[in-house]
Coordinates of C-alpha atoms in Angstrom, one line a residue:
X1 CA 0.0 0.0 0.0
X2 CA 3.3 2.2 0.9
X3 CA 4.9 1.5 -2.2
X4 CA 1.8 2.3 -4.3
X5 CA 1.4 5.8 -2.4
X6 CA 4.9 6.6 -3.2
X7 CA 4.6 5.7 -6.8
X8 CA 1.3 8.0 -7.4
X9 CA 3.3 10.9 -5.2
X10 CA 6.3 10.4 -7.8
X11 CA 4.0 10.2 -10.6
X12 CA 2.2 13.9 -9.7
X13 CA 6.0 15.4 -9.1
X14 CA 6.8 14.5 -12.6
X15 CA 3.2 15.6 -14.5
X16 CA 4.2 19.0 -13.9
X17 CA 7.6 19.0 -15.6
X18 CA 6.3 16.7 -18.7
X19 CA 3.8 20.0 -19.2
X20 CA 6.1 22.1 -18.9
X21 CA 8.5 20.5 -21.2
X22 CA 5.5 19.8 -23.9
X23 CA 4.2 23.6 -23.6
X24 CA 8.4 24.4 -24.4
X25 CA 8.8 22.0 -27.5
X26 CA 5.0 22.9 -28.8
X27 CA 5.6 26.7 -28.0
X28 CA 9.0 27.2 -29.8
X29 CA 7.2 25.2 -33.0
X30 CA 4.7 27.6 -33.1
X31 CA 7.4 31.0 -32.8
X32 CA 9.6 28.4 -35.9
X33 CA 6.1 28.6 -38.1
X34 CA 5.3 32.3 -37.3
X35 CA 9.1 33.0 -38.3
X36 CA 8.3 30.8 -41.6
X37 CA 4.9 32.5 -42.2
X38 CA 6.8 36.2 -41.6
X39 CA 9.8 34.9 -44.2
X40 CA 7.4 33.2 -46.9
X41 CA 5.0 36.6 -46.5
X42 CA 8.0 38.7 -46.8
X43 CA 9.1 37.0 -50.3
X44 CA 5.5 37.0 -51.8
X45 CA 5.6 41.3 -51.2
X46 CA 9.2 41.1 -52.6
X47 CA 7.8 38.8 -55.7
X48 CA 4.8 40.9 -56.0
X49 CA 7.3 44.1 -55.5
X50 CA 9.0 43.0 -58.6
X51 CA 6.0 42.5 -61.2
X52 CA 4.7 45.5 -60.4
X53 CA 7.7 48.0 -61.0
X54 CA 8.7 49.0 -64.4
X55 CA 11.5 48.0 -66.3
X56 CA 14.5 50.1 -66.9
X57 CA 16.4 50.0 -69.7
X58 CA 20.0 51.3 -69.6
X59 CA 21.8 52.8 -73.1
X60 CA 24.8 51.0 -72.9
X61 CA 24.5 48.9 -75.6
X62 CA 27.2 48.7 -78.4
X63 CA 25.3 50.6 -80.9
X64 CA 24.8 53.6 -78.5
X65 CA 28.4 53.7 -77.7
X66 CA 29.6 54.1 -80.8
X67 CA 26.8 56.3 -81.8
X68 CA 28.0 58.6 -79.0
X69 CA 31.5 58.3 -80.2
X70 CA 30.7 58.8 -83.8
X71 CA 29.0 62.2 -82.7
X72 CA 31.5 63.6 -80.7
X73 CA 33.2 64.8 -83.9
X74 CA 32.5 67.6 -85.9
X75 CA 34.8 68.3 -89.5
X76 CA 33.4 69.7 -92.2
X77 CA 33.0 67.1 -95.0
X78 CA 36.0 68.7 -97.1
X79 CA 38.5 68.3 -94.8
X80 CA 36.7 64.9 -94.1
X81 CA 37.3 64.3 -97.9
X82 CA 40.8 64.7 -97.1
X83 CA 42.1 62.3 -94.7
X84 CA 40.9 59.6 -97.5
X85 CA 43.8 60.7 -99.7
X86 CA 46.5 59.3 -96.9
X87 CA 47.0 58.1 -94.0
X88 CA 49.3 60.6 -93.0
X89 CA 46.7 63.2 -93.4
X90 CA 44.2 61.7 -91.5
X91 CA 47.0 61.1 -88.6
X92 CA 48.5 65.1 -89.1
X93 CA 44.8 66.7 -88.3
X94 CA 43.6 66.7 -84.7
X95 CA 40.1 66.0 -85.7
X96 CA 41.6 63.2 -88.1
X97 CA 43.3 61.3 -85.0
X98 CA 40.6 61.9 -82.7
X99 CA 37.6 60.1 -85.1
X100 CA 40.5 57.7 -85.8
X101 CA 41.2 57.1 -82.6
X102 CA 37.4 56.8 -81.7
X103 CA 36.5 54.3 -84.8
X104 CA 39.7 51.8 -83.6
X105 CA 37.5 51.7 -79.8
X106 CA 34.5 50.4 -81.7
X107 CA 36.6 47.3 -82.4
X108 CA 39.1 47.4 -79.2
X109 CA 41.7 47.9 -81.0
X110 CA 42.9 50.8 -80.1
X111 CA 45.8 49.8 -78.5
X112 CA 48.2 50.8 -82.0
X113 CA 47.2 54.2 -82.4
X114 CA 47.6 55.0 -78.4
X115 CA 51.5 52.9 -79.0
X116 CA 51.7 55.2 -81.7
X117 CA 50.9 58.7 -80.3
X118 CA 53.0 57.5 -76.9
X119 CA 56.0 57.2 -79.3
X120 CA 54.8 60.7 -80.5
X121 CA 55.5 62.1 -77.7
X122 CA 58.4 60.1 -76.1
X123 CA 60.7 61.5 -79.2
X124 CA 60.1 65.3 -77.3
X125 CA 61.5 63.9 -74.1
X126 CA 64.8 66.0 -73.3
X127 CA 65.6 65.0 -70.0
X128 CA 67.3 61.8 -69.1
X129 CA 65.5 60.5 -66.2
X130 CA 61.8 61.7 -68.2
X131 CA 63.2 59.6 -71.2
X132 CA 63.7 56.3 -68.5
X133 CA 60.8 56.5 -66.9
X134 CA 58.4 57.6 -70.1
X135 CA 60.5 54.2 -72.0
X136 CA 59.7 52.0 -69.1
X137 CA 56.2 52.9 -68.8
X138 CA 55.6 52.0 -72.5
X139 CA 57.7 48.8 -72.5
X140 CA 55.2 47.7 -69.5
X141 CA 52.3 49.0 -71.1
X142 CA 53.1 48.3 -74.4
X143 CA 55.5 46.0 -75.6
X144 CA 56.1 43.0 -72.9
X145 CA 54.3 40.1 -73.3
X146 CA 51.3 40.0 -71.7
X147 CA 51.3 43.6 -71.5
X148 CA 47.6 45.4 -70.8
X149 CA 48.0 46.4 -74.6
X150 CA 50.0 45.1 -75.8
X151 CA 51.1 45.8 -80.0
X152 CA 51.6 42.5 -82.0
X153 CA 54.6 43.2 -83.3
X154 CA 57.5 40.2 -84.8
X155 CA 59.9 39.2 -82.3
X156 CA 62.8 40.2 -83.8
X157 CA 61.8 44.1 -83.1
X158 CA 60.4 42.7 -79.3
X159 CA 64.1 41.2 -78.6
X160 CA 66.3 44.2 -79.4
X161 CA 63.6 46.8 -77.4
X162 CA 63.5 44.5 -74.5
X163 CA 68.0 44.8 -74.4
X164 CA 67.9 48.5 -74.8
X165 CA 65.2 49.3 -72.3
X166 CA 67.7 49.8 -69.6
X167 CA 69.7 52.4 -71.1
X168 CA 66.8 54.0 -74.2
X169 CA 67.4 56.9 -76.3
X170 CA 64.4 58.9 -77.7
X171 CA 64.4 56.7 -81.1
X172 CA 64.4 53.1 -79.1
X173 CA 60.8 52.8 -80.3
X174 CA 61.1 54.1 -83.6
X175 CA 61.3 50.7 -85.5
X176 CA 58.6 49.0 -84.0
X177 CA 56.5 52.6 -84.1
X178 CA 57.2 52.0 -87.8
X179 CA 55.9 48.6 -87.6
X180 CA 52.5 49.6 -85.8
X181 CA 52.2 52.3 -88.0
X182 CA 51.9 50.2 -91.5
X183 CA 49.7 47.7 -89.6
X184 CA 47.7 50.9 -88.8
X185 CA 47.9 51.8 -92.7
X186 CA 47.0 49.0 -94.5
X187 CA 44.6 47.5 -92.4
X188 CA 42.2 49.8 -89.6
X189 CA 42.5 52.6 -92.3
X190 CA 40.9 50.4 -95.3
X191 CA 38.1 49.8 -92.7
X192 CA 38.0 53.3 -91.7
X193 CA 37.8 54.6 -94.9
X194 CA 34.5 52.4 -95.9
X195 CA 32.9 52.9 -92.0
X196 CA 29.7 55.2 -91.5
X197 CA 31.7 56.9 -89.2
X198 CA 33.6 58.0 -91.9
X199 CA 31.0 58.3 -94.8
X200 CA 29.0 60.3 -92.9
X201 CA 31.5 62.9 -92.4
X202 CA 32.7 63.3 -95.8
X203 CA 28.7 63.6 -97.0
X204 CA 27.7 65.7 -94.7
X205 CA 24.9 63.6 -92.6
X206 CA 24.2 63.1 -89.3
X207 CA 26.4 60.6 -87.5
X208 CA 24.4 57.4 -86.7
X209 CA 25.1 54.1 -84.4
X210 CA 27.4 51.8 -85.6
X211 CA 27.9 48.4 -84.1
X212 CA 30.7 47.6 -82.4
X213 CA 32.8 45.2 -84.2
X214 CA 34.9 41.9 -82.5
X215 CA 38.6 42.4 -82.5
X216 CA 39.5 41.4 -85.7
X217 CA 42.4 39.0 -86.2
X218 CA 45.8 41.3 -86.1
X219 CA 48.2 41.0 -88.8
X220 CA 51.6 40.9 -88.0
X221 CA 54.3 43.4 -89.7
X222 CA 55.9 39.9 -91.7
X223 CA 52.7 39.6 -93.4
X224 CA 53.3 43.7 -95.2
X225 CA 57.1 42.7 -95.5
X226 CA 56.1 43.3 -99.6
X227 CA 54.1 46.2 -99.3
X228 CA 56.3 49.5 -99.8
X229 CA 55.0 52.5 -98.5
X230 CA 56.2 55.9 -99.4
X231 CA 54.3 57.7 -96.6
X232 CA 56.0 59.9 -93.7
X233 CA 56.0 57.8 -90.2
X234 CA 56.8 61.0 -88.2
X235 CA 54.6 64.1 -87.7

């Protein structure tokens, strides 16, 4: 009889606890599917959120771009007429260089003509030190492999710049600014000459979008070793 009051006096001890455990395991599952029902409402306002707003459209397409560079320009179509009749010409006249320049970025290749006008204006350097540091600079930039732009140039001309660049003189660029420069004059030019960049200037019209182009496979100087040209490099 003991022994049975004992057990029933054990059993009521422990009823409380089992609640209060059970009211602990059921009540943190219901705060874990409130938190759920707060997340999963949360997304359906973002979703909704969404569909509602309106689009935006950003002009950064290709065509734009070189529609904006295209426009930036503004030569009367004479002179316009006159950077067909060499390449020189079209290098000599600021305006020529700059829409040059501008039509070589619609097909990221514009890494020759900035070699070119760096070499420009290296030759002017007069002091010593200016002439290291300018020389190094283009080397890095320029010529090394794997350089950030680097020119595709044979590499005969890359072997005997890389030995001078510790001691240059203001012509240790000149032969491979040559090089660049009848790359430059038989290839981006012909394309140049028939772009609408171009055409639109020499007729007078509006400048329109042209589509960028993909970097078209460079030629390398050995492949113009016949070609002859009797046009000034230098400025």
């Amino acid at each position: 009889m003991e022994t049975s009051l004992v057990f029933f006096s054990q059993l009521s001890m422990c009823e409380p606890k089992e609640k209060t455990i059970f009211k602990l395991i059921h009540g943190s599952g219901k705060e874990e599917m409130s938190k759920e029902a707060k997340i999963r409402a949360k997304e359906k306002r973002n979703r909704l959120s969404l569909l509602v707003q309106k689009p935006v459209f950003y002009d950064d397409t290709p065509s734009s771009r070189s529609g904006q560079l295209a426009k930036e320009t503004r030569v009367s179509p004479e002179e316009a007429i006159k950077w067909g009749e060499s390449f020189d010409k079209l290098l000599s006249h600021k305006d020529g260089l700059e829409t040059f320049t501008r039509f070589l970025k619609t097909e990221f290749s514009e890494e020759n003509i900035e070699f070119w006008i760096a070499c420009e204006d290296f030759k002017k350097s007069k002091d010593p030190q200016q002439i290291i540091r300018k020389a190094k600079a283009i080397y890095e930039k320029f010529i090394q492999n794997d350089a950030p732009q680097e020119v595709n140039l044979d590499f005969h001309t890359k072997e005997i710049i890389s030995k001078s660049i510790t001691q240059p003189t203001v012509h240790s660029f000149d032969v491979a600014q040559s090089r660049v420069y009848q790359l430059m004059e038989q290839d981006s030019y012909m394309r140049f000459l028939k772009s609408d960049i171009y055409l639109d200037l020499t007729e007078g019209r509006s400048q329109r979008p042209t589509n960028l182009r993909r970097r078209s496979r460079s030629f390398t100087y050995n492949e113009f070793q016949d070609v002859k040209s009797d046009v000034a490099i230098w400025l």
